PDB file of C-alpha atoms in Angstrom:
ATOM      1  CA  MET A   1       6.975  27.563  -0.620  1.00  0.00           C
ATOM      2  CA  SER A   2       3.899  25.886  -3.211  1.00  0.00           C
ATOM      3  CA  ALA A   3       2.033  22.660  -3.066  1.00  0.00           C
ATOM      4  CA  ALA A   4       4.306  21.476  -6.541  1.00  0.00           C
ATOM      5  CA  ARG A   5       7.392  22.344  -4.827  1.00  0.00           C
ATOM      6  CA  SER A   6       6.711  20.711  -1.415  1.00  0.00           C
ATOM      7  CA  ALA A   7       8.537  17.553   0.100  1.00  0.00           C
ATOM      8  CA  PRO A   8       5.202  15.221   0.556  1.00  0.00           C
ATOM      9  CA  TYR A   9       3.722  16.283  -3.125  1.00  0.00           C
ATOM     10  CA  ARG A  10       7.370  15.292  -4.053  1.00  0.00           C
ATOM     11  CA  ARG A  11       7.404  11.812  -2.382  1.00  0.00           C
ATOM     12  CA  ALA A  12       3.654  11.262  -3.477  1.00  0.00           C
ATOM     13  CA  ALA A  13       4.353  12.160  -7.203  1.00  0.00           C
ATOM     14  CA  ARG A  14       7.440   9.577  -7.406  1.00  0.00           C
ATOM     15  CA  GLY A  15       5.418   7.158  -5.628  1.00  0.00           C
ATOM     16  CA  VAL A  16       2.907   7.397  -8.401  1.00  0.00           C
ATOM     17  CA  LEU A  17       5.102   7.618 -11.374  1.00  0.00           C
ATOM     18  CA  ARG A  18       7.063   4.188  -9.800  1.00  0.00           C
ATOM     19  CA  TRP A  19       3.335   2.613  -9.649  1.00  0.00           C
ATOM     20  CA  CYS A  20       3.018   3.698 -13.576  1.00  0.00           C
ATOM     21  CA  PHE A  21       6.062   2.252 -14.515  1.00  0.00           C
ATOM     22  CA  TRP A  22       5.696  -0.984 -12.839  1.00  0.00           C
ATOM     23  CA  TYR A  23       2.199  -1.631 -14.290  1.00  0.00           C
ATOM     24  CA  THR A  24       3.647  -0.383 -17.961  1.00  0.00           C
ATOM     25  CA  ARG A  25       6.826  -2.930 -17.564  1.00  0.00           C
ATOM     26  CA  GLY A  26       7.063  -5.055 -20.451  1.00  0.00           C
ATOM     27  CA  LEU A  27       4.894  -3.398 -22.876  1.00  0.00           C
ATOM     28  CA  PRO A  28       6.025  -1.520 -25.947  1.00  0.00           C
ATOM     29  CA  ALA A  29       8.093   1.277 -25.605  1.00  0.00           C
ATOM     30  CA  ASP A  30       5.992   4.029 -27.419  1.00  0.00           C
ATOM     31  CA  VAL A  31       2.790   2.425 -25.446  1.00  0.00           C
ATOM     32  CA  ALA A  32       4.324   2.452 -21.862  1.00  0.00           C
ATOM     33  CA  ALA A  33       5.827   6.185 -22.818  1.00  0.00           C
ATOM     34  CA  ASP A  34       2.385   7.636 -23.572  1.00  0.00           C
ATOM     35  CA  ARG A  35       0.806   6.615 -20.576  1.00  0.00           C
ATOM     36  CA  GLN A  36       3.993   7.845 -18.436  1.00  0.00           C
ATOM     37  CA  ASP A  37       3.694  11.360 -20.111  1.00  0.00           C
ATOM     38  CA  GLU A  38      -0.072  11.375 -19.343  1.00  0.00           C
ATOM     39  CA  LEU A  39       0.052  10.886 -15.752  1.00  0.00           C
ATOM     40  CA  ALA A  40       3.177  13.001 -15.359  1.00  0.00           C
ATOM     41  CA  SER A  41       1.135  15.774 -17.187  1.00  0.00           C
ATOM     42  CA  ASP A  42      -2.599  15.055 -14.608  1.00  0.00           C
ATOM     43  CA  LEU A  43      -0.074  15.348 -12.098  1.00  0.00           C
ATOM     44  CA  HIS A  44       1.714  18.675 -13.158  1.00  0.00           C
ATOM     45  CA  GLU A  45      -2.389  19.685 -13.934  1.00  0.00           C
ATOM     46  CA  HIS A  46      -3.105  18.966 -10.343  1.00  0.00           C
ATOM     47  CA  ALA A  47      -0.202  20.510  -8.940  1.00  0.00           C
ATOM     48  CA  GLU A  48      -1.147  23.497 -10.430  1.00  0.00           C
ATOM     49  CA  TRP A  49      -4.925  23.371  -9.623  1.00  0.00           C
ATOM     50  CA  ALA A  50      -3.367  23.174  -6.216  1.00  0.00           C
ATOM     51  CA  ALA A  51      -1.149  26.045  -6.497  1.00  0.00           C
ATOM     52  CA  GLU A  52      -4.099  28.398  -7.881  1.00  0.00           C
ATOM     53  CA  ARG A  53      -6.756  27.573  -5.158  1.00  0.00           C
ATOM     54  CA  GLY A  54      -3.539  27.818  -2.051  1.00  0.00           C
ATOM     55  CA  VAL A  55      -3.907  23.944  -1.257  1.00  0.00           C
ATOM     56  CA  SER A  56      -1.135  22.656   0.971  1.00  0.00           C
ATOM     57  CA  GLY A  57       1.276  20.447   0.079  1.00  0.00           C
ATOM     58  CA  ALA A  58       0.617  17.632   2.589  1.00  0.00           C
ATOM     59  CA  ARG A  59      -3.516  17.834   1.391  1.00  0.00           C
ATOM     60  CA  LEU A  60      -2.119  17.573  -2.140  1.00  0.00           C
ATOM     61  CA  ALA A  61      -0.202  14.558  -1.472  1.00  0.00           C
ATOM     62  CA  ARG A  62      -3.012  12.909   0.408  1.00  0.00           C
ATOM     63  CA  GLU A  63      -4.854  13.250  -2.696  1.00  0.00           C
ATOM     64  CA  ILE A  64      -2.743  12.034  -5.009  1.00  0.00           C
ATOM     65  CA  ARG A  65      -2.572   8.694  -3.298  1.00  0.00           C
ATOM     66  CA  PHE A  66      -5.944   8.757  -2.606  1.00  0.00           C
ATOM     67  CA  ARG A  67      -6.649   8.939  -6.585  1.00  0.00           C
ATOM     68  CA  ALA A  68      -3.689   6.589  -7.236  1.00  0.00           C
ATOM     69  CA  LEU A  69      -5.335   3.866  -4.668  1.00  0.00           C
ATOM     70  CA  ARG A  70      -8.893   4.389  -6.477  1.00  0.00           C
ATOM     71  CA  GLY A  71      -7.379   4.064  -9.757  1.00  0.00           C
ATOM     72  CA  ALA A  72      -5.293   1.401  -9.235  1.00  0.00           C
ATOM     73  CA  PRO A  73      -8.203  -1.574 -10.579  1.00  0.00           C
ATOM     74  CA  ALA A  74      -8.160   0.390 -14.106  1.00  0.00           C
ATOM     75  CA  ASP A  75      -4.927   1.201 -14.301  1.00  0.00           C
ATOM     76  CA  LEU A  76      -4.503  -2.955 -14.307  1.00  0.00           C
ATOM     77  CA  ALA A  77      -7.293  -3.540 -16.495  1.00  0.00           C
ATOM     78  CA  TRP A  78      -5.853  -0.545 -18.484  1.00  0.00           C
ATOM     79  CA  ARG A  79      -2.633  -3.142 -18.819  1.00  0.00           C
ATOM     80  CA  ALA A  80      -5.241  -6.398 -19.015  1.00  0.00           C
ATOM     81  CA  ALA A  81      -6.571  -4.643 -22.528  1.00  0.00           C
ATOM     82  CA  ARG A  82      -2.893  -3.840 -23.825  1.00  0.00           C
ATOM     83  CA  VAL A  83      -1.719  -6.929 -23.144  1.00  0.00           C
ATOM     84  CA  ARG A  84      -4.909  -8.856 -25.137  1.00  0.00           C
ATOM     85  CA  ALA A  85      -4.352  -6.348 -27.811  1.00  0.00           C
ATOM     86  CA  ALA A  86      -0.221  -6.827 -28.480  1.00  0.00           C
ATOM     87  CA  ASP A  87       1.201  -8.939 -30.868  1.00  0.00           C
ATOM     88  CA  PRO A  88       0.789 -12.770 -30.172  1.00  0.00           C
ATOM     89  CA  VAL A  89       4.696 -12.848 -29.301  1.00  0.00           C
ATOM     90  CA  VAL A  90       4.527  -9.719 -27.270  1.00  0.00           C
ATOM     91  CA  ARG A  91       2.047 -11.360 -25.387  1.00  0.00           C
ATOM     92  CA  PHE A  92       3.794 -14.906 -24.704  1.00  0.00           C
ATOM     93  CA  GLU A  93       6.731 -12.941 -24.004  1.00  0.00           C
ATOM     94  CA  LEU A  94       5.189 -10.982 -21.135  1.00  0.00           C
ATOM     95  CA  ARG A  95       3.885 -13.880 -19.632  1.00  0.00           C
ATOM     96  CA  ALA A  96       6.411 -16.036 -20.084  1.00  0.00           C
ATOM     97  CA  ASP A  97       8.299 -13.309 -18.193  1.00  0.00           C
ATOM     98  CA  ALA A  98       5.911 -12.753 -15.388  1.00  0.00           C
ATOM     99  CA  ALA A  99       5.999 -17.125 -15.167  1.00  0.00           C
ATOM    100  CA  LEU A 100       9.892 -16.605 -15.035  1.00  0.00           C
ATOM    101  CA  THR A 101       9.918 -14.154 -12.489  1.00  0.00           C
ATOM    102  CA  ALA A 102       7.300 -16.117 -10.520  1.00  0.00           C
ATOM    103  CA  PHE A 103       9.467 -19.221 -10.755  1.00  0.00           C
ATOM    104  CA  LEU A 104      12.975 -17.699  -9.805  1.00  0.00           C
ATOM    105  CA  LEU A 105      11.121 -16.151  -6.637  1.00  0.00           C
ATOM    106  CA  VAL A 106       9.716 -19.598  -5.653  1.00  0.00           C
ATOM    107  CA  ILE A 107      13.144 -20.919  -5.495  1.00  0.00           C
ATOM    108  CA  ALA A 108      14.993 -17.993  -3.884  1.00  0.00           C
ATOM    109  CA  VAL A 109      12.079 -17.940  -0.899  1.00  0.00           C
ATOM    110  CA  ALA A 110      12.754 -21.867  -0.567  1.00  0.00           C
ATOM    111  CA  PHE A 111      16.603 -21.409  -0.293  1.00  0.00           C
ATOM    112  CA  THR A 112      15.884 -18.510   2.279  1.00  0.00           C
ATOM    113  CA  ALA A 113      13.828 -20.879   4.135  1.00  0.00           C
ATOM    114  CA  LEU A 114      16.395 -24.060   4.342  1.00  0.00           C
ATOM    115  CA  GLY A 115      18.533 -21.717   5.454  1.00  0.00           C
ATOM    116  CA  GLY A 116      16.909 -20.768   7.806  1.00  0.00           C
ATOM    117  CA  PHE A 117      15.199 -23.994   9.049  1.00  0.00           C
ATOM    118  CA  VAL A 118      19.071 -25.118   9.452  1.00  0.00           C
ATOM    119  CA  LEU A 119      20.447 -22.775  11.197  1.00  0.00           C
ATOM    120  CA  VAL A 120      17.240 -22.465  13.767  1.00  0.00           C
ATOM    121  CA  ARG A 121      17.796 -26.384  14.188  1.00  0.00           C
ATOM    122  CA  ALA A 122      21.434 -25.683  14.896  1.00  0.00           C
ATOM    123  CA  VAL A 123      21.135 -23.334  17.330  1.00  0.00           C
ATOM    124  CA  ARG A 124      17.998 -25.227  19.456  1.00  0.00           C
ATOM    125  CA  ALA A 125      20.818 -28.141  19.371  1.00  0.00           C
ATOM    126  CA  VAL A 126      22.915 -26.151  21.139  1.00  0.00           C
ATOM    127  CA  VAL A 127      20.490 -24.713  23.451  1.00  0.00           C
ATOM    128  CA  ARG A 128      19.508 -27.989  24.441  1.00  0.00           C
ATOM    129  CA  GLU A 129      23.205 -29.132  25.016  1.00  0.00           C
ATOM    130  CA  ASP A 130      22.440 -32.179  22.400  1.00  0.00           C
ATOM    131  CA  ILE A 131      25.616 -30.991  21.081  1.00  0.00           C
ATOM    132  CA  GLY A 132      28.593 -28.487  22.285  1.00  0.00           C
ATOM    133  CA  ASP A 133      29.474 -26.091  19.796  1.00  0.00           C
ATOM    134  CA  LEU A 134      28.273 -24.978  16.621  1.00  0.00           C
ATOM    135  CA  PRO A 135      29.745 -26.381  13.875  1.00  0.00           C
ATOM    136  CA  SER A 136      31.727 -24.820  11.521  1.00  0.00           C
ATOM    137  CA  ALA A 137      29.151 -25.646   8.972  1.00  0.00           C
ATOM    138  CA  VAL A 138      27.232 -22.628  10.268  1.00  0.00           C
ATOM    139  CA  VAL A 139      29.417 -19.854   8.594  1.00  0.00           C
ATOM    140  CA  PRO A 140      28.918 -20.935   5.206  1.00  0.00           C
ATOM    141  CA  VAL A 141      25.147 -21.867   6.033  1.00  0.00           C
ATOM    142  CA  ALA A 142      24.563 -18.167   7.385  1.00  0.00           C
ATOM    143  CA  VAL A 143      26.571 -16.775   4.469  1.00  0.00           C
ATOM    144  CA  LEU A 144      24.480 -18.389   1.510  1.00  0.00           C
ATOM    145  CA  THR A 145      21.221 -17.890   3.223  1.00  0.00           C
ATOM    146  CA  ALA A 146      21.853 -14.414   3.490  1.00  0.00           C
ATOM    147  CA  LEU A 147      22.707 -14.293  -0.258  1.00  0.00           C
ATOM    148  CA  ALA A 148      19.592 -16.065  -0.876  1.00  0.00           C
ATOM    149  CA  LEU A 149      17.534 -13.488   0.754  1.00  0.00           C
ATOM    150  CA  ALA A 150      19.475 -11.022  -0.975  1.00  0.00           C
ATOM    151  CA  ALA A 151      18.197 -12.505  -4.511  1.00  0.00           C
ATOM    152  CA  THR A 152      15.209 -12.824  -3.138  1.00  0.00           C
ATOM    153  CA  VAL A 153      14.859  -8.713  -2.692  1.00  0.00           C
ATOM    154  CA  LEU A 154      16.678  -8.135  -6.071  1.00  0.00           C
ATOM    155  CA  LEU A 155      14.230 -10.296  -7.903  1.00  0.00           C
ATOM    156  CA  LEU A 156      11.133  -8.259  -6.592  1.00  0.00           C
ATOM    157  CA  ARG A 157      12.301  -5.279  -8.369  1.00  0.00           C
ATOM    158  CA  ARG A 158      12.532  -5.179 -12.542  1.00  0.00           C
ATOM    159  CA  ARG A 159      15.875  -3.008 -12.508  1.00  0.00           C
ATOM    160  CA  SER A 160      17.504  -6.064 -10.072  1.00  0.00           C
ATOM    161  CA  ARG A 161      16.018  -8.899 -11.193  1.00  0.00           C
ATOM    162  CA  ILE A 162      18.839  -9.466 -13.374  1.00  0.00           C
ATOM    163  CA  ALA A 163      21.559  -8.864 -10.358  1.00  0.00           C
ATOM    164  CA  GLY A 164      19.220 -11.401  -7.882  1.00  0.00           C
ATOM    165  CA  ALA A 165      19.364 -14.059 -10.916  1.00  0.00           C
ATOM    166  CA  LEU A 166      22.820 -14.146 -11.021  1.00  0.00           C
ATOM    167  CA  VAL A 167      23.413 -13.950  -6.985  1.00  0.00           C
ATOM    168  CA  LEU A 168      21.185 -17.086  -6.773  1.00  0.00           C
ATOM    169  CA  ILE A 169      22.722 -18.953  -8.285  1.00  0.00           C
ATOM    170  CA  VAL A 170      25.452 -19.085  -5.829  1.00  0.00           C
ATOM    171  CA  PRO A 171      23.280 -20.554  -2.825  1.00  0.00           C
ATOM    172  CA  VAL A 172      21.668 -22.439  -5.006  1.00  0.00           C
ATOM    173  CA  VAL A 173      24.889 -24.212  -6.099  1.00  0.00           C
ATOM    174  CA  LEU A 174      26.505 -24.501  -2.803  1.00  0.00           C
ATOM    175  CA  LEU A 175      24.019 -24.345  -0.053  1.00  0.00           C
ATOM    176  CA  LEU A 176      22.508 -27.951   0.115  1.00  0.00           C
ATOM    177  CA  GLN A 177      25.809 -29.780   1.302  1.00  0.00           C
ATOM    178  CA  PRO A 178      26.594 -27.500   3.801  1.00  0.00           C
ATOM    179  CA  ALA A 179      23.091 -27.366   4.714  1.00  0.00           C
ATOM    180  CA  GLY A 180      22.980 -31.336   4.807  1.00  0.00           C
ATOM    181  CA  ASP A 181      26.121 -31.755   6.764  1.00  0.00           C
ATOM    182  CA  LEU A 182      24.780 -29.207   9.507  1.00  0.00           C
ATOM    183  CA  LEU A 183      21.366 -31.309   9.437  1.00  0.00           C
ATOM    184  CA  TRP A 184      23.513 -34.350   9.859  1.00  0.00           C
ATOM    185  CA  ARG A 185      25.023 -33.075  13.386  1.00  0.00           C
ATOM    186  CA  VAL A 186      21.968 -31.648  14.592  1.00  0.00           C
ATOM    187  CA  SER A 187      19.369 -34.041  13.672  1.00  0.00           C
ATOM    188  CA  ALA A 188      18.826 -38.057  13.742  1.00  0.00           C
ATOM    189  CA  SER A 189      16.135 -38.054  11.707  1.00  0.00           C
ATOM    190  CA  THR A 190      19.045 -36.550   9.361  1.00  0.00           C
ATOM    191  CA  VAL A 191      20.945 -38.991   9.737  1.00  0.00           C
ATOM    192  CA  VAL A 192      18.547 -41.497   8.638  1.00  0.00           C
ATOM    193  CA  VAL A 193      17.566 -40.345   5.373  1.00  0.00           C
ATOM    194  CA  PHE A 194      20.952 -40.118   4.409  1.00  0.00           C
ATOM    195  CA  PHE A 195      21.631 -43.517   5.811  1.00  0.00           C
ATOM    196  CA  PHE A 196      19.062 -44.744   3.717  1.00  0.00           C
ATOM    197  CA  ALA A 197      19.152 -42.782   0.708  1.00  0.00           C
ATOM    198  CA  PRO A 198      22.518 -42.735  -0.190  1.00  0.00           C
ATOM    199  CA  TRP A 199      21.224 -40.966  -3.680  1.00  0.00           C
ATOM    200  CA  TRP A 200      20.438 -37.874  -2.252  1.00  0.00           C
ATOM    201  CA  THR A 201      23.969 -36.433  -2.414  1.00  0.00           C
ATOM    202  CA  THR A 202      23.796 -36.991  -5.632  1.00  0.00           C
ATOM    203  CA  ALA A 203      19.627 -35.754  -6.576  1.00  0.00           C
ATOM    204  CA  ALA A 204      20.955 -32.565  -4.561  1.00  0.00           C
ATOM    205  CA  ALA A 205      24.276 -31.789  -6.758  1.00  0.00           C
ATOM    206  CA  ILE A 206      22.145 -32.472  -9.856  1.00  0.00           C
ATOM    207  CA  ALA A 207      18.893 -30.313  -9.019  1.00  0.00           C
ATOM    208  CA  SER A 208      21.821 -27.849  -7.751  1.00  0.00           C
ATOM    209  CA  VAL A 209      23.228 -27.873 -11.187  1.00  0.00           C
ATOM    210  CA  GLY A 210      19.523 -27.644 -13.273  1.00  0.00           C
ATOM    211  CA  LEU A 211      18.120 -24.669 -11.317  1.00  0.00           C
ATOM    212  CA  ALA A 212      21.705 -22.863 -11.393  1.00  0.00           C
ATOM    213  CA  VAL A 213      21.421 -22.986 -15.451  1.00  0.00           C
ATOM    214  CA  CYS A 214      17.810 -21.885 -14.812  1.00  0.00           C
ATOM    215  CA  CYS A 215      19.055 -18.511 -13.058  1.00  0.00           C
ATOM    216  CA  LEU A 216      21.948 -17.948 -15.834  1.00  0.00           C
ATOM    217  CA  ALA A 217      18.881 -18.414 -18.609  1.00  0.00           C
ATOM    218  CA  ALA A 218      16.612 -16.198 -16.931  1.00  0.00           C
ATOM    219  CA  ALA A 219      19.545 -13.399 -16.761  1.00  0.00           C
ATOM    220  CA  ALA A 220      20.715 -13.757 -19.857  1.00  0.00           C
ATOM    221  CA  HIS A 221      16.700 -13.273 -21.331  1.00  0.00           C
ATOM    222  CA  TRP A 222      15.807 -10.087 -18.944  1.00  0.00           C
ATOM    223  CA  TRP A 223      19.235  -8.960 -20.283  1.00  0.00           C
ATOM    224  CA  THR A 224      18.532  -9.062 -23.775  1.00  0.00           C
ATOM    225  CA  ARG A 225      15.068  -8.094 -23.433  1.00  0.00           C
ATOM    226  CA  GLN A 226      16.142  -4.986 -21.484  1.00  0.00           C
ATOM    227  CA  ARG A 227      18.629  -4.072 -24.432  1.00  0.00           C
ATOM    228  CA  ARG A 228      15.969  -4.750 -26.925  1.00  0.00           C
ATOM    229  CA  THR A 229      13.282  -2.578 -24.949  1.00  0.00           C
ATOM    230  CA  ALA A 230      15.791   0.086 -24.674  1.00  0.00           C
ATOM    231  CA  ARG A 231      16.587   0.778 -28.134  1.00  0.00           C
ATOM    232  CA  LEU A 232      12.771   0.408 -29.016  1.00  0.00           C
ATOM    233  CA  ALA A 233      12.403   3.657 -26.545  1.00  0.00           C
ATOM    234  CA  ARG A 234      15.185   5.308 -27.938  1.00  0.00           C
ATOM    235  CA  VAL A 235      13.488   4.994 -31.463  1.00  0.00           C
ATOM    236  CA  ALA A 236      10.231   6.237 -30.462  1.00  0.00           C
ATOM    237  CA  LEU A 237      11.975   9.037 -28.753  1.00  0.00           C
ATOM    238  CA  THR A 238      13.686  10.276 -31.637  1.00  0.00           C
ATOM    239  CA  GLU A 239       9.989   9.632 -33.664  1.00  0.00           C
ATOM    240  CA  ARG A 240       8.549  11.456 -31.445  1.00  0.00           C
ATOM    241  CA  LYS A 241      11.022  14.510 -31.775  1.00  0.00           C
ATOM    242  CA  ALA A 242      10.677  14.029 -35.262  1.00  0.00           C
ATOM    243  CA  LEU A 243       6.767  14.616 -34.996  1.00  0.00           C
ATOM    244  CA  SER A 244       7.278  17.669 -32.642  1.00  0.00           C
ATOM    245  CA  ASN A 245       9.695  19.665 -35.229  1.00  0.00           C
ATOM    246  CA  VAL A 246       7.231  19.013 -37.996  1.00  0.00           C
TER     247      VAL A 246
END
């Protein structure tokens, strides 16, 4: 079996191509496609060179990964240069997109941490025999915390971030109330907060609705942008095919 057909080479090539798709995300379709084609051609030439010299698939995979790591700073510099050279509207969209993703990730991590903290406090209260049994609110808190964690994972990938934003709406809207009820039962300090700050419930409800609207707006923005990018990619592909037939 040639090195180009070996499993180590295919895994390494897929990893490098995923990296290329990541750092070309959001760029104009023709610019991203040219860079991806350039990388695919480079991988093919490297594999052909390895086949001619009898290089093993494992060694070829190591060389490809090493080249990718060594070239990562140059790839990021290439992206930064393309962003600076892009149309101001495109440049604004790229930066806004990054800020929006970071904002939703912060929300998802915060709600995951909140749910985890409340669950740990509840379990500790049972272990220390501060309460008899786990309150029934543990179940919804656990489920909603799991959804917040799932949303965090989905938001980390460009292809699944729309789903992540939509999934995040559920814990954002529903987690604060059962989490507060559970803390009420297991934490004396929480009782004090609730007693001296009766506005907390109203504030939490308003915050939940506001964050849910942000999640929905982010999902709508990404969906619209994804459709526009796909349309531009189809146009660019059609133009390239037309030029190749000339």
